[in-house]
């Protein structure tokens, strides 16, 4: 009897939550139309955010969309550096971020002072910055990249020495595909770097028929186990087109929403329960509705910083992405 009561209470709570979410979705759609706004969302966002996005993508795809949109307002459901990049590419537009606490620990691991010091030590080197960096750091950079086009960006540079910031794991992976001397900063993604060989091997032993797909932000010894290594979009494409039916996934768990949407007949097992970016997950429907209603929080980038950083972003966008 008690179990039946709890079951009814749970069902009622879920129904009320869905009703509230539908009210929020309706409000977002109304405000979006009134503001001439576009909602951009990263694959690591909560499913309910991904569902309402006008465009869903990884860092490269989102930067491309931000650079070409004709909307007056950009709501960026991601982390702060992504909103900054959108603002840099659209200084005449309003860029909103639902929760300004959505930062990126990896981006915080590199600073302008340290980068300038390294540049002084290597005056002939060109600086490549992963897009996971602040606007200030991008302003000190020759070209940005994402995991989608990192290899091609490196090869596009007319220099034999590269300063790479800030992700050492992605940098080590890219260094395998070039003869250039790469000076690699000691940053990393807190989420991806947690994944260990033991985590992956345990699941490979349990699921010998599964392929392991992995993001290059993971540790080199973990990446070495991959049947496929690539960006978020690359992983989605590979799994969607593959004949295999079971995958162990080595990237942030928000990607599971799109993986299962694309391939409902396939099984996806995340390599660790800790593959969750808490910063990406701070956004929710209420915060999206609130930011469209109040037009806050807004992303601001000083003109002098934006002008310098824009060059590195535009150079990145001119280099073809290889998923």
CSV table of C-alpha atoms in Angstrom, one decimal:
chain,number,residue,atom,x,y,z
A,1,UNK,CA,0.0,0.0,0.0
A,2,UNK,CA,2.8,2.4,1.0
A,3,UNK,CA,4.7,1.6,-2.2
A,4,UNK,CA,1.6,2.4,-4.3
A,5,UNK,CA,1.2,5.8,-2.5
A,6,UNK,CA,4.8,6.6,-3.2
A,7,UNK,CA,4.4,5.6,-6.8
A,8,UNK,CA,1.4,7.9,-7.3
A,9,UNK,CA,3.3,10.8,-5.6
A,10,UNK,CA,6.2,10.3,-7.9
A,11,UNK,CA,4.0,10.2,-11.0
A,12,UNK,CA,2.3,13.4,-9.8
A,13,UNK,CA,5.6,15.1,-9.2
A,14,UNK,CA,6.9,14.1,-12.7
A,15,UNK,CA,3.6,15.4,-14.3
A,16,UNK,CA,4.0,18.7,-12.5
A,17,UNK,CA,7.6,19.0,-13.5
A,18,UNK,CA,6.7,18.4,-17.2
A,19,UNK,CA,3.9,20.9,-17.0
A,20,UNK,CA,6.3,23.5,-15.6
A,21,UNK,CA,8.9,22.7,-18.3
A,22,UNK,CA,6.3,23.1,-21.0
A,23,UNK,CA,5.3,26.5,-19.6
A,24,UNK,CA,9.0,27.5,-19.7
A,25,UNK,CA,9.4,26.2,-23.2
A,26,UNK,CA,6.4,28.2,-24.4
A,27,UNK,CA,7.7,31.3,-22.6
A,28,UNK,CA,11.2,30.8,-24.2
A,29,UNK,CA,9.7,30.4,-27.7
A,30,UNK,CA,7.6,33.6,-27.2
A,31,UNK,CA,10.5,35.7,-25.9
A,32,UNK,CA,12.8,34.3,-28.6
A,33,UNK,CA,10.5,35.6,-31.3
A,34,UNK,CA,10.0,39.0,-29.6
A,35,UNK,CA,13.8,39.5,-29.2
A,36,UNK,CA,14.8,38.0,-32.6
A,37,UNK,CA,17.0,35.7,-30.7
A,38,UNK,CA,18.8,32.4,-31.5
A,39,UNK,CA,19.6,29.8,-28.9
A,40,UNK,CA,23.0,28.0,-29.4
A,41,UNK,CA,23.7,25.0,-27.2
A,42,UNK,CA,26.7,22.8,-26.7
A,43,UNK,CA,26.3,19.0,-26.8
A,44,UNK,CA,27.3,18.9,-23.1
A,45,UNK,CA,24.2,20.7,-22.0
A,46,UNK,CA,21.2,19.1,-20.3
A,47,UNK,CA,18.8,17.3,-22.6
A,48,UNK,CA,16.0,19.9,-22.0
A,49,UNK,CA,18.4,22.6,-23.2
A,50,UNK,CA,19.4,20.6,-26.3
A,51,UNK,CA,15.8,20.1,-27.1
A,52,UNK,CA,15.0,23.9,-27.4
A,53,UNK,CA,18.2,24.9,-29.2
A,54,UNK,CA,18.0,26.4,-32.7
A,55,UNK,CA,21.5,25.0,-33.3
A,56,UNK,CA,23.3,22.2,-31.4
A,57,UNK,CA,27.0,21.7,-31.9
A,58,UNK,CA,30.5,21.4,-30.6
A,59,UNK,CA,32.8,24.4,-30.2
A,60,UNK,CA,33.7,24.6,-33.9
A,61,UNK,CA,30.1,24.3,-35.1
A,62,UNK,CA,28.9,26.8,-32.6
A,63,UNK,CA,31.6,29.3,-33.5
A,64,UNK,CA,30.7,29.0,-37.2
A,65,UNK,CA,27.0,29.6,-36.4
A,66,UNK,CA,27.7,32.5,-34.1
A,67,UNK,CA,29.8,34.1,-36.9
A,68,UNK,CA,27.0,33.9,-39.5
A,69,UNK,CA,23.7,34.4,-37.6
A,70,UNK,CA,21.4,37.3,-38.5
A,71,UNK,CA,19.7,37.2,-35.1
A,72,UNK,CA,19.9,40.3,-32.9
A,73,UNK,CA,20.3,38.3,-29.7
A,74,UNK,CA,22.4,35.2,-29.1
A,75,UNK,CA,21.6,33.0,-26.1
A,76,UNK,CA,24.7,30.9,-25.6
A,77,UNK,CA,24.0,27.7,-23.6
A,78,UNK,CA,27.5,26.7,-22.9
A,79,UNK,CA,30.4,28.1,-20.8
A,80,UNK,CA,31.8,31.6,-20.6
A,81,UNK,CA,34.6,31.4,-23.1
A,82,UNK,CA,32.0,30.2,-25.7
A,83,UNK,CA,29.9,33.3,-25.1
A,84,UNK,CA,33.0,35.5,-25.3
A,85,UNK,CA,33.8,34.0,-28.7
A,86,UNK,CA,30.3,34.7,-29.9
A,87,UNK,CA,30.6,38.3,-28.7
A,88,UNK,CA,34.0,38.8,-30.3
A,89,UNK,CA,32.5,37.7,-33.7
A,90,UNK,CA,29.4,39.8,-33.2
A,91,UNK,CA,30.2,43.0,-31.3
A,92,UNK,CA,27.0,44.6,-32.5
A,93,UNK,CA,24.8,41.9,-31.1
A,94,UNK,CA,23.6,41.1,-27.6
A,95,UNK,CA,25.1,37.9,-26.3
A,96,UNK,CA,23.4,36.3,-23.3
A,97,UNK,CA,24.6,33.4,-21.1
A,98,UNK,CA,21.9,31.9,-18.8
A,99,UNK,CA,24.3,31.5,-15.9
A,100,UNK,CA,27.5,33.6,-15.7
A,101,UNK,CA,29.0,31.1,-13.2
A,102,UNK,CA,29.4,28.6,-16.1
A,103,UNK,CA,33.2,28.8,-16.4
A,104,UNK,CA,35.8,26.5,-17.7
A,105,UNK,CA,38.6,25.4,-15.3
A,106,UNK,CA,40.8,24.5,-18.2
A,107,UNK,CA,40.5,28.0,-19.7
A,108,UNK,CA,41.5,29.4,-16.3
A,109,UNK,CA,44.7,27.3,-16.3
A,110,UNK,CA,46.4,29.7,-18.8
A,111,UNK,CA,46.9,33.4,-18.2
A,112,UNK,CA,48.2,36.3,-20.2
A,113,UNK,CA,51.3,36.9,-18.1
A,114,UNK,CA,52.5,33.3,-18.3
A,115,UNK,CA,51.8,33.1,-22.1
A,116,UNK,CA,53.7,36.3,-22.7
A,117,UNK,CA,56.7,35.0,-20.8
A,118,UNK,CA,56.7,31.8,-22.9
A,119,UNK,CA,56.4,33.8,-26.1
A,120,UNK,CA,59.5,35.8,-25.0
A,121,UNK,CA,61.4,32.6,-24.5
A,122,UNK,CA,60.4,31.4,-28.0
A,123,UNK,CA,60.3,34.5,-30.2
A,124,UNK,CA,60.1,32.4,-33.5
A,125,UNK,CA,57.1,30.3,-32.3
A,126,UNK,CA,53.5,30.8,-33.3
A,127,UNK,CA,50.8,30.5,-30.7
A,128,UNK,CA,47.9,28.1,-31.1
A,129,UNK,CA,45.2,28.4,-28.5
A,130,UNK,CA,42.5,25.8,-28.1
A,131,UNK,CA,39.2,27.7,-28.2
A,132,UNK,CA,38.8,26.8,-24.5
A,133,UNK,CA,40.6,30.0,-23.5
A,134,UNK,CA,39.6,33.5,-22.3
A,135,UNK,CA,39.3,36.5,-24.7
A,136,UNK,CA,42.5,37.9,-23.1
A,137,UNK,CA,44.5,34.8,-24.0
A,138,UNK,CA,43.0,34.7,-27.5
A,139,UNK,CA,44.2,38.2,-28.0
A,140,UNK,CA,47.8,36.9,-27.5
A,141,UNK,CA,47.3,34.1,-30.0
A,142,UNK,CA,48.1,33.7,-33.7
A,143,UNK,CA,45.3,31.3,-34.3
A,144,UNK,CA,42.7,29.3,-32.4
A,145,UNK,CA,41.5,25.8,-33.0
A,146,UNK,CA,39.0,23.2,-31.8
A,147,UNK,CA,39.4,19.5,-31.5
A,148,UNK,CA,37.6,19.3,-34.9
A,149,UNK,CA,40.3,21.1,-36.8
A,150,UNK,CA,43.4,21.1,-34.6
A,151,UNK,CA,45.5,18.9,-36.9
A,152,UNK,CA,44.8,21.1,-39.9
A,153,UNK,CA,45.4,24.3,-37.9
A,154,UNK,CA,48.9,23.1,-36.9
A,155,UNK,CA,49.7,22.2,-40.5
A,156,UNK,CA,48.4,25.6,-41.8
A,157,UNK,CA,51.0,27.5,-39.8
A,158,UNK,CA,54.2,28.7,-41.5
A,159,UNK,CA,56.4,28.0,-38.5
A,160,UNK,CA,58.4,25.1,-37.2
A,161,UNK,CA,57.8,25.9,-33.5
A,162,UNK,CA,54.4,26.0,-31.9
A,163,UNK,CA,53.3,27.2,-28.5
A,164,UNK,CA,50.2,25.2,-27.7
A,165,UNK,CA,47.8,26.3,-24.9
A,166,UNK,CA,46.2,25.1,-22.7
A,167,UNK,CA,45.2,21.5,-23.0
A,168,UNK,CA,48.2,19.1,-22.7
A,169,UNK,CA,46.2,16.0,-23.6
A,170,UNK,CA,44.9,17.4,-26.9
A,171,UNK,CA,48.3,18.9,-27.6
A,172,UNK,CA,50.0,15.6,-27.1
A,173,UNK,CA,47.5,13.9,-29.4
A,174,UNK,CA,48.0,16.5,-32.1
A,175,UNK,CA,51.8,16.3,-31.8
A,176,UNK,CA,51.6,12.8,-33.2
A,177,UNK,CA,50.5,14.1,-36.6
A,178,UNK,CA,53.2,16.8,-37.1
A,179,UNK,CA,56.9,17.2,-37.3
A,180,UNK,CA,56.7,20.6,-35.8
A,181,UNK,CA,58.2,21.3,-32.4
A,182,UNK,CA,55.3,21.8,-30.0
A,183,UNK,CA,55.8,23.5,-26.7
A,184,UNK,CA,52.8,22.3,-24.7
A,185,UNK,CA,51.2,24.1,-21.8
A,186,UNK,CA,50.3,22.0,-18.7
A,187,UNK,CA,46.5,22.5,-18.7
A,188,UNK,CA,43.8,19.9,-18.9
A,189,UNK,CA,40.0,19.3,-18.8
A,190,UNK,CA,39.0,18.3,-15.3
A,191,UNK,CA,36.2,16.1,-16.6
A,192,UNK,CA,38.0,14.2,-19.4
A,193,UNK,CA,41.3,13.9,-17.5
A,194,UNK,CA,39.5,11.9,-14.8
A,195,UNK,CA,39.1,8.9,-17.1
A,196,UNK,CA,41.6,6.2,-16.5
A,197,UNK,CA,42.9,3.1,-18.3
A,198,UNK,CA,41.4,1.0,-15.5
A,199,UNK,CA,37.9,2.5,-16.0
A,200,UNK,CA,38.0,1.7,-19.7
A,201,UNK,CA,39.6,-1.7,-19.5
A,202,UNK,CA,37.0,-2.9,-17.0
A,203,UNK,CA,34.3,-2.0,-19.4
A,204,UNK,CA,36.1,-3.5,-22.4
A,205,UNK,CA,36.4,-6.7,-20.5
A,206,UNK,CA,32.7,-6.6,-19.6
A,207,UNK,CA,31.7,-5.7,-23.1
A,208,UNK,CA,34.2,-7.3,-25.5
A,209,UNK,CA,31.8,-6.6,-28.5
A,210,UNK,CA,31.8,-2.8,-27.9
A,211,UNK,CA,34.0,-0.2,-29.6
A,212,UNK,CA,35.7,2.5,-27.5
A,213,UNK,CA,35.2,6.0,-28.9
A,214,UNK,CA,37.2,8.7,-27.1
A,215,UNK,CA,37.8,12.5,-27.1
A,216,UNK,CA,41.4,13.6,-27.4
A,217,UNK,CA,41.0,15.7,-24.2
A,218,UNK,CA,41.4,12.4,-22.3
A,219,UNK,CA,44.8,11.2,-21.1
A,220,UNK,CA,47.2,9.9,-23.8
A,221,UNK,CA,47.2,6.3,-22.4
A,222,UNK,CA,43.3,6.4,-22.5
A,223,UNK,CA,43.2,7.8,-26.0
A,224,UNK,CA,45.6,5.0,-27.1
A,225,UNK,CA,42.8,2.5,-26.3
A,226,UNK,CA,40.4,4.1,-28.7
A,227,UNK,CA,38.9,2.4,-31.7
A,228,UNK,CA,38.0,5.9,-32.8
A,229,UNK,CA,39.5,9.2,-31.5
A,230,UNK,CA,37.8,12.5,-32.4
A,231,UNK,CA,35.9,15.6,-31.5
A,232,UNK,CA,32.4,15.5,-30.2
A,233,UNK,CA,30.9,15.9,-33.6
A,234,UNK,CA,33.4,13.3,-34.9
A,235,UNK,CA,32.3,10.8,-32.3
A,236,UNK,CA,28.6,11.4,-33.1
A,237,UNK,CA,29.2,10.9,-36.8
A,238,UNK,CA,31.3,7.8,-36.4
A,239,UNK,CA,28.7,6.1,-34.1
A,240,UNK,CA,25.9,7.1,-36.4
A,241,UNK,CA,27.5,5.7,-39.5
A,242,UNK,CA,29.1,2.6,-37.9
A,243,UNK,CA,27.8,-0.9,-38.3
A,244,UNK,CA,28.7,-1.6,-34.7
A,245,UNK,CA,25.8,-1.7,-32.2
A,246,UNK,CA,27.6,-1.1,-28.9
A,247,UNK,CA,30.0,1.7,-27.9
A,248,UNK,CA,31.9,2.6,-24.8
A,249,UNK,CA,32.0,6.4,-24.8
A,250,UNK,CA,34.9,8.4,-23.5
A,251,UNK,CA,33.6,12.0,-23.4
A,252,UNK,CA,31.1,14.2,-21.4
A,253,UNK,CA,27.8,12.5,-20.7
A,254,UNK,CA,25.7,15.2,-22.3
A,255,UNK,CA,26.6,13.7,-25.7
A,256,UNK,CA,24.5,10.7,-24.8
A,257,UNK,CA,21.3,12.6,-25.6
A,258,UNK,CA,22.3,13.1,-29.3
A,259,UNK,CA,24.0,9.7,-29.6
A,260,UNK,CA,20.7,8.0,-28.6
A,261,UNK,CA,18.6,10.3,-30.7
A,262,UNK,CA,20.7,9.6,-33.7
A,263,UNK,CA,21.0,5.9,-33.1
A,264,UNK,CA,18.1,4.5,-31.0
A,265,UNK,CA,19.0,1.0,-32.0
A,266,UNK,CA,22.5,1.2,-30.5
A,267,UNK,CA,23.8,0.9,-27.0
A,268,UNK,CA,26.0,3.6,-25.5
A,269,UNK,CA,27.9,2.9,-22.2
A,270,UNK,CA,29.8,5.9,-20.7
A,271,UNK,CA,33.2,4.9,-19.6
A,272,UNK,CA,32.8,6.6,-16.2
A,273,UNK,CA,30.0,8.0,-14.1
A,274,UNK,CA,32.2,11.0,-13.5
A,275,UNK,CA,32.2,12.2,-17.1
A,276,UNK,CA,30.0,15.1,-16.2
A,277,UNK,CA,31.0,18.8,-16.6
A,278,UNK,CA,29.4,20.6,-13.7
A,279,UNK,CA,29.9,24.0,-15.4
A,280,UNK,CA,28.0,22.9,-18.5
A,281,UNK,CA,25.2,21.6,-16.4
A,282,UNK,CA,24.4,24.8,-14.5
A,283,UNK,CA,22.1,26.0,-17.3
A,284,UNK,CA,18.4,25.0,-17.2
A,285,UNK,CA,15.1,26.1,-18.9
A,286,UNK,CA,14.3,28.6,-16.2
A,287,UNK,CA,17.6,30.4,-16.5
A,288,UNK,CA,17.2,30.5,-20.3
A,289,UNK,CA,13.7,32.0,-19.9
A,290,UNK,CA,14.9,34.5,-17.3
A,291,UNK,CA,17.9,35.7,-19.4
A,292,UNK,CA,15.6,36.3,-22.4
A,293,UNK,CA,13.2,38.2,-20.2
A,294,UNK,CA,15.7,40.4,-18.4
A,295,UNK,CA,18.3,40.4,-21.2
A,296,UNK,CA,20.9,39.6,-18.5
A,297,UNK,CA,23.6,38.3,-17.9
A,298,UNK,CA,25.2,39.8,-21.0
A,299,UNK,CA,28.7,39.0,-22.2
A,300,UNK,CA,31.0,42.0,-22.6
A,301,UNK,CA,34.5,42.0,-24.2
A,302,UNK,CA,36.6,45.2,-24.4
A,303,UNK,CA,37.0,46.5,-28.0
A,304,UNK,CA,40.8,46.4,-27.9
A,305,UNK,CA,40.8,42.8,-26.7
A,306,UNK,CA,38.0,41.8,-29.1
A,307,UNK,CA,39.9,43.3,-32.1
A,308,UNK,CA,43.0,41.2,-31.4
A,309,UNK,CA,41.1,38.0,-30.5
A,310,UNK,CA,38.9,38.2,-33.5
A,311,UNK,CA,41.8,37.7,-35.9
A,312,UNK,CA,42.7,34.4,-34.2
A,313,UNK,CA,39.1,33.2,-34.3
A,314,UNK,CA,38.6,34.1,-37.9
A,315,UNK,CA,41.8,32.3,-38.9
A,316,UNK,CA,40.5,29.2,-37.1
A,317,UNK,CA,37.2,29.4,-39.0
A,318,UNK,CA,39.0,29.5,-42.3
A,319,UNK,CA,40.7,26.1,-41.6
A,320,UNK,CA,38.6,23.1,-42.6
A,321,UNK,CA,37.4,20.9,-39.8
A,322,UNK,CA,38.3,17.1,-39.9
A,323,UNK,CA,36.0,15.3,-37.5
